[in-house]
JSON list of C-alpha atoms in Angstrom, two decimals:
[
{"chain": "A", "resi": 1, "resn": "MET", "atom": "CA", "xyz": [10.13, -18.30, 4.37]},
{"chain": "A", "resi": 2, "resn": "ALA", "atom": "CA", "xyz": [8.31, -16.21, 1.83]},
{"chain": "A", "resi": 3, "resn": "GLU", "atom": "CA", "xyz": [4.71, -16.61, 0.77]},
{"chain": "A", "resi": 4, "resn": "VAL", "atom": "CA", "xyz": [3.78, -16.77, -2.90]},
{"chain": "A", "resi": 5, "resn": "THR", "atom": "CA", "xyz": [0.31, -16.57, -4.42]},
{"chain": "A", "resi": 6, "resn": "ASP", "atom": "CA", "xyz": [-0.26, -18.91, -7.36]},
{"chain": "A", "resi": 7, "resn": "ASP", "atom": "CA", "xyz": [-2.33, -18.05, -10.44]},
{"chain": "A", "resi": 8, "resn": "ASP", "atom": "CA", "xyz": [-5.29, -19.90, -8.95]},
{"chain": "A", "resi": 9, "resn": "GLY", "atom": "CA", "xyz": [-5.16, -17.83, -5.72]},
{"chain": "A", "resi": 10, "resn": "ARG", "atom": "CA", "xyz": [-3.54, -20.40, -3.41]},
{"chain": "A", "resi": 11, "resn": "VAL", "atom": "CA", "xyz": [-0.87, -19.13, -1.04]},
{"chain": "A", "resi": 12, "resn": "ARG", "atom": "CA", "xyz": [2.25, -21.29, -0.62]},
{"chain": "A", "resi": 13, "resn": "GLU", "atom": "CA", "xyz": [5.39, -20.99, 1.44]},
{"chain": "A", "resi": 14, "resn": "VAL", "atom": "CA", "xyz": [8.58, -20.97, -0.60]},
{"chain": "A", "resi": 15, "resn": "ARG", "atom": "CA", "xyz": [11.98, -21.91, 0.78]},
{"chain": "A", "resi": 16, "resn": "PRO", "atom": "CA", "xyz": [15.00, -19.95, -0.32]},
{"chain": "A", "resi": 17, "resn": "ALA", "atom": "CA", "xyz": [16.76, -21.39, -3.37]},
{"chain": "A", "resi": 18, "resn": "ALA", "atom": "CA", "xyz": [19.78, -22.24, -1.21]},
{"chain": "A", "resi": 19, "resn": "ALA", "atom": "CA", "xyz": [17.67, -24.76, 0.69]},
{"chain": "A", "resi": 20, "resn": "VAL", "atom": "CA", "xyz": [17.13, -26.89, -2.41]},
{"chain": "A", "resi": 21, "resn": "SER", "atom": "CA", "xyz": [20.24, -26.19, -4.45]},
{"chain": "A", "resi": 22, "resn": "HIS", "atom": "CA", "xyz": [22.78, -28.51, -2.78]},
{"chain": "A", "resi": 23, "resn": "PRO", "atom": "CA", "xyz": [21.28, -31.95, -2.14]},
{"chain": "A", "resi": 24, "resn": "LEU", "atom": "CA", "xyz": [23.33, -34.51, -0.20]},
{"chain": "A", "resi": 25, "resn": "HIS", "atom": "CA", "xyz": [23.08, -37.14, -2.93]},
{"chain": "A", "resi": 26, "resn": "LEU", "atom": "CA", "xyz": [25.15, -34.94, -5.25]},
{"chain": "A", "resi": 27, "resn": "VAL", "atom": "CA", "xyz": [28.00, -35.04, -2.73]},
{"chain": "A", "resi": 28, "resn": "LEU", "atom": "CA", "xyz": [27.77, -38.83, -2.57]},
{"chain": "A", "resi": 29, "resn": "GLY", "atom": "CA", "xyz": [27.52, -38.97, -6.36]},
{"chain": "A", "resi": 30, "resn": "SER", "atom": "CA", "xyz": [30.85, -37.20, -6.66]},
{"chain": "A", "resi": 31, "resn": "PHE", "atom": "CA", "xyz": [32.49, -40.22, -5.03]},
{"chain": "A", "resi": 32, "resn": "MET", "atom": "CA", "xyz": [30.84, -42.44, -7.62]},
{"chain": "A", "resi": 33, "resn": "PHE", "atom": "CA", "xyz": [32.27, -40.27, -10.37]},
{"chain": "A", "resi": 34, "resn": "ALA", "atom": "CA", "xyz": [35.76, -40.32, -8.82]},
{"chain": "A", "resi": 35, "resn": "TYR", "atom": "CA", "xyz": [35.76, -44.12, -8.51]},
{"chain": "A", "resi": 36, "resn": "PHE", "atom": "CA", "xyz": [34.60, -44.69, -12.08]},
{"chain": "A", "resi": 37, "resn": "LEU", "atom": "CA", "xyz": [37.13, -42.16, -13.37]},
{"chain": "A", "resi": 38, "resn": "ALA", "atom": "CA", "xyz": [39.85, -44.03, -11.48]},
{"chain": "A", "resi": 39, "resn": "ALA", "atom": "CA", "xyz": [38.60, -47.29, -13.04]},
{"chain": "A", "resi": 40, "resn": "LEU", "atom": "CA", "xyz": [38.87, -45.72, -16.49]},
{"chain": "A", "resi": 41, "resn": "ILE", "atom": "CA", "xyz": [42.43, -44.57, -15.74]},
{"chain": "A", "resi": 42, "resn": "PHE", "atom": "CA", "xyz": [43.36, -48.05, -14.49]},
{"chain": "A", "resi": 43, "resn": "ASP", "atom": "CA", "xyz": [41.79, -49.63, -17.60]},
{"chain": "A", "resi": 44, "resn": "TYR", "atom": "CA", "xyz": [43.93, -47.35, -19.74]},
{"chain": "A", "resi": 45, "resn": "GLY", "atom": "CA", "xyz": [46.98, -48.30, -17.67]},
{"chain": "A", "resi": 46, "resn": "TYR", "atom": "CA", "xyz": [46.29, -51.98, -18.28]},
{"chain": "A", "resi": 47, "resn": "SER", "atom": "CA", "xyz": [45.76, -51.46, -22.01]},
{"chain": "A", "resi": 48, "resn": "ARG", "atom": "CA", "xyz": [49.20, -49.79, -22.20]},
{"chain": "A", "resi": 49, "resn": "SER", "atom": "CA", "xyz": [51.21, -52.02, -19.87]},
{"chain": "A", "resi": 50, "resn": "GLY", "atom": "CA", "xyz": [49.55, -55.44, -19.80]},
{"chain": "A", "resi": 51, "resn": "ASN", "atom": "CA", "xyz": [50.17, -55.70, -16.04]},
{"chain": "A", "resi": 52, "resn": "ILE", "atom": "CA", "xyz": [47.23, -57.70, -14.68]},
{"chain": "A", "resi": 53, "resn": "GLN", "atom": "CA", "xyz": [47.20, -55.77, -11.38]},
{"chain": "A", "resi": 54, "resn": "TRP", "atom": "CA", "xyz": [45.64, -52.78, -13.19]},
{"chain": "A", "resi": 55, "resn": "THR", "atom": "CA", "xyz": [42.51, -54.86, -13.85]},
{"chain": "A", "resi": 56, "resn": "ASN", "atom": "CA", "xyz": [42.27, -55.65, -10.14]},
{"chain": "A", "resi": 57, "resn": "PHE", "atom": "CA", "xyz": [42.51, -51.95, -9.31]},
{"chain": "A", "resi": 58, "resn": "ALA", "atom": "CA", "xyz": [39.83, -51.16, -11.91]},
{"chain": "A", "resi": 59, "resn": "SER", "atom": "CA", "xyz": [37.51, -53.86, -10.52]},
{"chain": "A", "resi": 60, "resn": "TRP", "atom": "CA", "xyz": [37.91, -52.49, -7.00]},
{"chain": "A", "resi": 61, "resn": "MET", "atom": "CA", "xyz": [37.15, -48.96, -8.19]},
{"chain": "A", "resi": 62, "resn": "ILE", "atom": "CA", "xyz": [34.06, -50.14, -10.09]},
{"chain": "A", "resi": 63, "resn": "PHE", "atom": "CA", "xyz": [32.81, -51.93, -6.97]},
{"chain": "A", "resi": 64, "resn": "ALA", "atom": "CA", "xyz": [33.44, -48.82, -4.83]},
{"chain": "A", "resi": 65, "resn": "GLY", "atom": "CA", "xyz": [31.68, -46.69, -7.47]},
{"chain": "A", "resi": 66, "resn": "LEU", "atom": "CA", "xyz": [28.65, -48.97, -7.42]},
{"chain": "A", "resi": 67, "resn": "VAL", "atom": "CA", "xyz": [28.49, -48.91, -3.61]},
{"chain": "A", "resi": 68, "resn": "SER", "atom": "CA", "xyz": [28.77, -45.12, -3.43]},
{"chain": "A", "resi": 69, "resn": "GLY", "atom": "CA", "xyz": [26.34, -44.81, -6.34]},
{"chain": "A", "resi": 70, "resn": "GLY", "atom": "CA", "xyz": [23.87, -47.04, -4.51]},
{"chain": "A", "resi": 71, "resn": "LEU", "atom": "CA", "xyz": [24.12, -44.86, -1.41]},
{"chain": "A", "resi": 72, "resn": "SER", "atom": "CA", "xyz": [23.67, -41.77, -3.58]},
{"chain": "A", "resi": 73, "resn": "LEU", "atom": "CA", "xyz": [20.64, -43.36, -5.22]},
{"chain": "A", "resi": 74, "resn": "VAL", "atom": "CA", "xyz": [18.99, -44.18, -1.89]},
{"chain": "A", "resi": 75, "resn": "VAL", "atom": "CA", "xyz": [19.64, -40.68, -0.50]},
{"chain": "A", "resi": 76, "resn": "GLY", "atom": "CA", "xyz": [18.48, -39.12, -3.79]},
{"chain": "A", "resi": 77, "resn": "ILE", "atom": "CA", "xyz": [15.19, -41.02, -3.71]},
{"chain": "A", "resi": 78, "resn": "VAL", "atom": "CA", "xyz": [14.59, -39.98, -0.09]},
{"chain": "A", "resi": 79, "resn": "GLU", "atom": "CA", "xyz": [15.39, -36.34, -0.95]},
{"chain": "A", "resi": 80, "resn": "TRP", "atom": "CA", "xyz": [13.06, -36.51, -3.94]},
{"chain": "A", "resi": 81, "resn": "PHE", "atom": "CA", "xyz": [10.17, -37.76, -1.78]},
{"chain": "A", "resi": 82, "resn": "VAL", "atom": "CA", "xyz": [10.85, -35.06, 0.81]},
{"chain": "A", "resi": 83, "resn": "ARG", "atom": "CA", "xyz": [11.14, -32.23, -1.72]},
{"chain": "A", "resi": 84, "resn": "ARG", "atom": "CA", "xyz": [8.73, -33.26, -4.47]},
{"chain": "A", "resi": 85, "resn": "ARG", "atom": "CA", "xyz": [5.94, -30.94, -3.35]},
{"chain": "A", "resi": 86, "resn": "GLU", "atom": "CA", "xyz": [8.11, -27.85, -3.13]},
{"chain": "A", "resi": 87, "resn": "PRO", "atom": "CA", "xyz": [7.22, -25.27, -5.76]},
{"chain": "A", "resi": 88, "resn": "VAL", "atom": "CA", "xyz": [10.89, -24.48, -6.43]},
{"chain": "A", "resi": 89, "resn": "GLN", "atom": "CA", "xyz": [12.66, -27.49, -7.94]},
{"chain": "A", "resi": 90, "resn": "PRO", "atom": "CA", "xyz": [16.15, -27.48, -9.43]},
{"chain": "A", "resi": 91, "resn": "ALA", "atom": "CA", "xyz": [15.86, -27.73, -13.20]},
{"chain": "A", "resi": 92, "resn": "GLY", "atom": "CA", "xyz": [17.15, -30.86, -14.89]},
{"chain": "A", "resi": 93, "resn": "MET", "atom": "CA", "xyz": [16.96, -33.14, -11.88]},
{"chain": "A", "resi": 94, "resn": "ALA", "atom": "CA", "xyz": [14.87, -35.68, -13.79]},
{"chain": "A", "resi": 95, "resn": "TRP", "atom": "CA", "xyz": [17.63, -35.94, -16.41]},
{"chain": "A", "resi": 96, "resn": "HIS", "atom": "CA", "xyz": [20.18, -36.21, -13.62]},
{"chain": "A", "resi": 97, "resn": "GLY", "atom": "CA", "xyz": [18.28, -39.15, -12.14]},
{"chain": "A", "resi": 98, "resn": "ILE", "atom": "CA", "xyz": [17.80, -40.91, -15.47]},
{"chain": "A", "resi": 99, "resn": "LEU", "atom": "CA", "xyz": [21.44, -40.53, -16.53]},
{"chain": "A", "resi": 100, "resn": "THR", "atom": "CA", "xyz": [22.67, -41.67, -13.12]},
{"chain": "A", "resi": 101, "resn": "LEU", "atom": "CA", "xyz": [20.45, -44.78, -13.24]},
{"chain": "A", "resi": 102, "resn": "VAL", "atom": "CA", "xyz": [21.71, -45.61, -16.74]},
{"chain": "A", "resi": 103, "resn": "ALA", "atom": "CA", "xyz": [25.30, -45.10, -15.53]},
{"chain": "A", "resi": 104, "resn": "MET", "atom": "CA", "xyz": [24.63, -47.43, -12.58]},
{"chain": "A", "resi": 105, "resn": "ALA", "atom": "CA", "xyz": [23.21, -50.10, -14.90]},
{"chain": "A", "resi": 106, "resn": "LEU", "atom": "CA", "xyz": [26.18, -49.83, -17.25]},
{"chain": "A", "resi": 107, "resn": "GLY", "atom": "CA", "xyz": [28.48, -49.87, -14.21]},
{"chain": "A", "resi": 108, "resn": "ILE", "atom": "CA", "xyz": [27.00, -53.23, -13.20]},
{"chain": "A", "resi": 109, "resn": "VAL", "atom": "CA", "xyz": [27.57, -54.55, -16.72]},
{"chain": "A", "resi": 110, "resn": "ASP", "atom": "CA", "xyz": [31.12, -53.13, -16.55]},
{"chain": "A", "resi": 111, "resn": "ALA", "atom": "CA", "xyz": [31.70, -54.99, -13.28]},
{"chain": "A", "resi": 112, "resn": "PHE", "atom": "CA", "xyz": [30.71, -58.28, -14.94]},
{"chain": "A", "resi": 113, "resn": "VAL", "atom": "CA", "xyz": [32.90, -57.55, -17.97]},
{"chain": "A", "resi": 114, "resn": "HIS", "atom": "CA", "xyz": [35.86, -56.87, -15.67]},
{"chain": "A", "resi": 115, "resn": "GLN", "atom": "CA", "xyz": [35.44, -60.32, -14.08]},
{"chain": "A", "resi": 116, "resn": "ARG", "atom": "CA", "xyz": [36.67, -62.01, -17.24]},
{"chain": "A", "resi": 117, "resn": "ASP", "atom": "CA", "xyz": [40.25, -63.22, -17.48]},
{"chain": "A", "resi": 118, "resn": "GLY", "atom": "CA", "xyz": [43.12, -61.12, -18.72]},
{"chain": "A", "resi": 119, "resn": "TRP", "atom": "CA", "xyz": [43.07, -58.92, -21.76]},
{"chain": "A", "resi": 120, "resn": "THR", "atom": "CA", "xyz": [39.39, -59.46, -22.62]},
{"chain": "A", "resi": 121, "resn": "SER", "atom": "CA", "xyz": [38.32, -58.04, -19.26]},
{"chain": "A", "resi": 122, "resn": "VAL", "atom": "CA", "xyz": [39.44, -54.57, -20.32]},
{"chain": "A", "resi": 123, "resn": "VAL", "atom": "CA", "xyz": [40.10, -54.37, -24.05]},
{"chain": "A", "resi": 124, "resn": "PRO", "atom": "CA", "xyz": [37.88, -53.23, -25.74]},
{"chain": "A", "resi": 125, "resn": "GLN", "atom": "CA", "xyz": [34.58, -53.62, -23.86]},
{"chain": "A", "resi": 126, "resn": "GLY", "atom": "CA", "xyz": [35.79, -52.79, -20.35]},
{"chain": "A", "resi": 127, "resn": "ILE", "atom": "CA", "xyz": [37.47, -49.54, -21.28]},
{"chain": "A", "resi": 128, "resn": "ILE", "atom": "CA", "xyz": [34.55, -48.47, -23.50]},
{"chain": "A", "resi": 129, "resn": "LEU", "atom": "CA", "xyz": [32.01, -49.17, -20.74]},
{"chain": "A", "resi": 130, "resn": "SER", "atom": "CA", "xyz": [34.13, -47.32, -18.19]},
{"chain": "A", "resi": 131, "resn": "ALA", "atom": "CA", "xyz": [34.37, -44.32, -20.52]},
{"chain": "A", "resi": 132, "resn": "VAL", "atom": "CA", "xyz": [30.62, -44.31, -21.23]},
{"chain": "A", "resi": 133, "resn": "VAL", "atom": "CA", "xyz": [29.84, -44.44, -17.50]},
{"chain": "A", "resi": 134, "resn": "VAL", "atom": "CA", "xyz": [32.17, -41.51, -16.81]},
{"chain": "A", "resi": 135, "resn": "ILE", "atom": "CA", "xyz": [30.64, -39.48, -19.67]},
{"chain": "A", "resi": 136, "resn": "LEU", "atom": "CA", "xyz": [27.10, -40.20, -18.44]},
{"chain": "A", "resi": 137, "resn": "LEU", "atom": "CA", "xyz": [28.03, -39.12, -14.92]},
{"chain": "A", "resi": 138, "resn": "VAL", "atom": "CA", "xyz": [29.64, -35.91, -16.17]},
{"chain": "A", "resi": 139, "resn": "VAL", "atom": "CA", "xyz": [26.61, -35.01, -18.30]},
{"chain": "A", "resi": 140, "resn": "GLY", "atom": "CA", "xyz": [24.19, -36.03, -15.54]},
{"chain": "A", "resi": 141, "resn": "SER", "atom": "CA", "xyz": [25.96, -33.78, -13.04]},
{"chain": "A", "resi": 142, "resn": "TRP", "atom": "CA", "xyz": [26.51, -30.89, -15.43]},
{"chain": "A", "resi": 143, "resn": "LEU", "atom": "CA", "xyz": [23.00, -30.74, -16.88]},
{"chain": "A", "resi": 144, "resn": "PRO", "atom": "CA", "xyz": [21.10, -29.66, -13.72]},
{"chain": "A", "resi": 145, "resn": "ALA", "atom": "CA", "xyz": [23.69, -26.96, -13.02]},
{"chain": "A", "resi": 146, "resn": "PHE", "atom": "CA", "xyz": [23.47, -25.71, -16.61]},
{"chain": "A", "resi": 147, "resn": "LEU", "atom": "CA", "xyz": [19.68, -25.67, -16.66]},
{"chain": "A", "resi": 148, "resn": "SER", "atom": "CA", "xyz": [19.46, -24.00, -13.23]},
{"chain": "A", "resi": 149, "resn": "HIS", "atom": "CA", "xyz": [21.74, -21.11, -14.14]},
{"chain": "A", "resi": 150, "resn": "ARG", "atom": "CA", "xyz": [20.49, -20.17, -17.60]},
{"chain": "A", "resi": 151, "resn": "PRO", "atom": "CA", "xyz": [18.40, -17.00, -17.88]},
{"chain": "A", "resi": 152, "resn": "ARG", "atom": "CA", "xyz": [14.66, -17.48, -17.56]},
{"chain": "A", "resi": 153, "resn": "GLU", "atom": "CA", "xyz": [11.77, -15.31, -18.59]},
{"chain": "A", "resi": 154, "resn": "VAL", "atom": "CA", "xyz": [10.21, -13.56, -15.62]},
{"chain": "A", "resi": 155, "resn": "ARG", "atom": "CA", "xyz": [6.48, -12.94, -15.82]},
{"chain": "A", "resi": 156, "resn": "ALA", "atom": "CA", "xyz": [5.05, -9.94, -14.02]}
]
């Protein structure tokens, strides 16, 4: 660990960036993304074929996405409490948390929409909600990586 002196003269220990760059909740969140992407694909399959089994597959994937998202949320909150006092924080993690929470809320709405009968369970609301959830998860995962790797001004 390295020691850093702040502007006000306090000395702090700083962990290497690798110690905070790969949180466990991001790994769990990738399962959430995969399940919701599968639900979107199954929704599209149902909208093209009309075979009711596709809606069952989509409902199962949404449920699995919500379970894995819930686990990711719990682990993410624990990691945030553990790491909140560290001086080096990954950029954009607040946006990641907000977008993931919004995606979870819309995923719950999507699960209720998919419980309707037949065609109305998917077309148009179900497929739109599934697409919005996938887009939110992509942006929420991409944004911290983008903000962490852009050039920053270094003060001497």
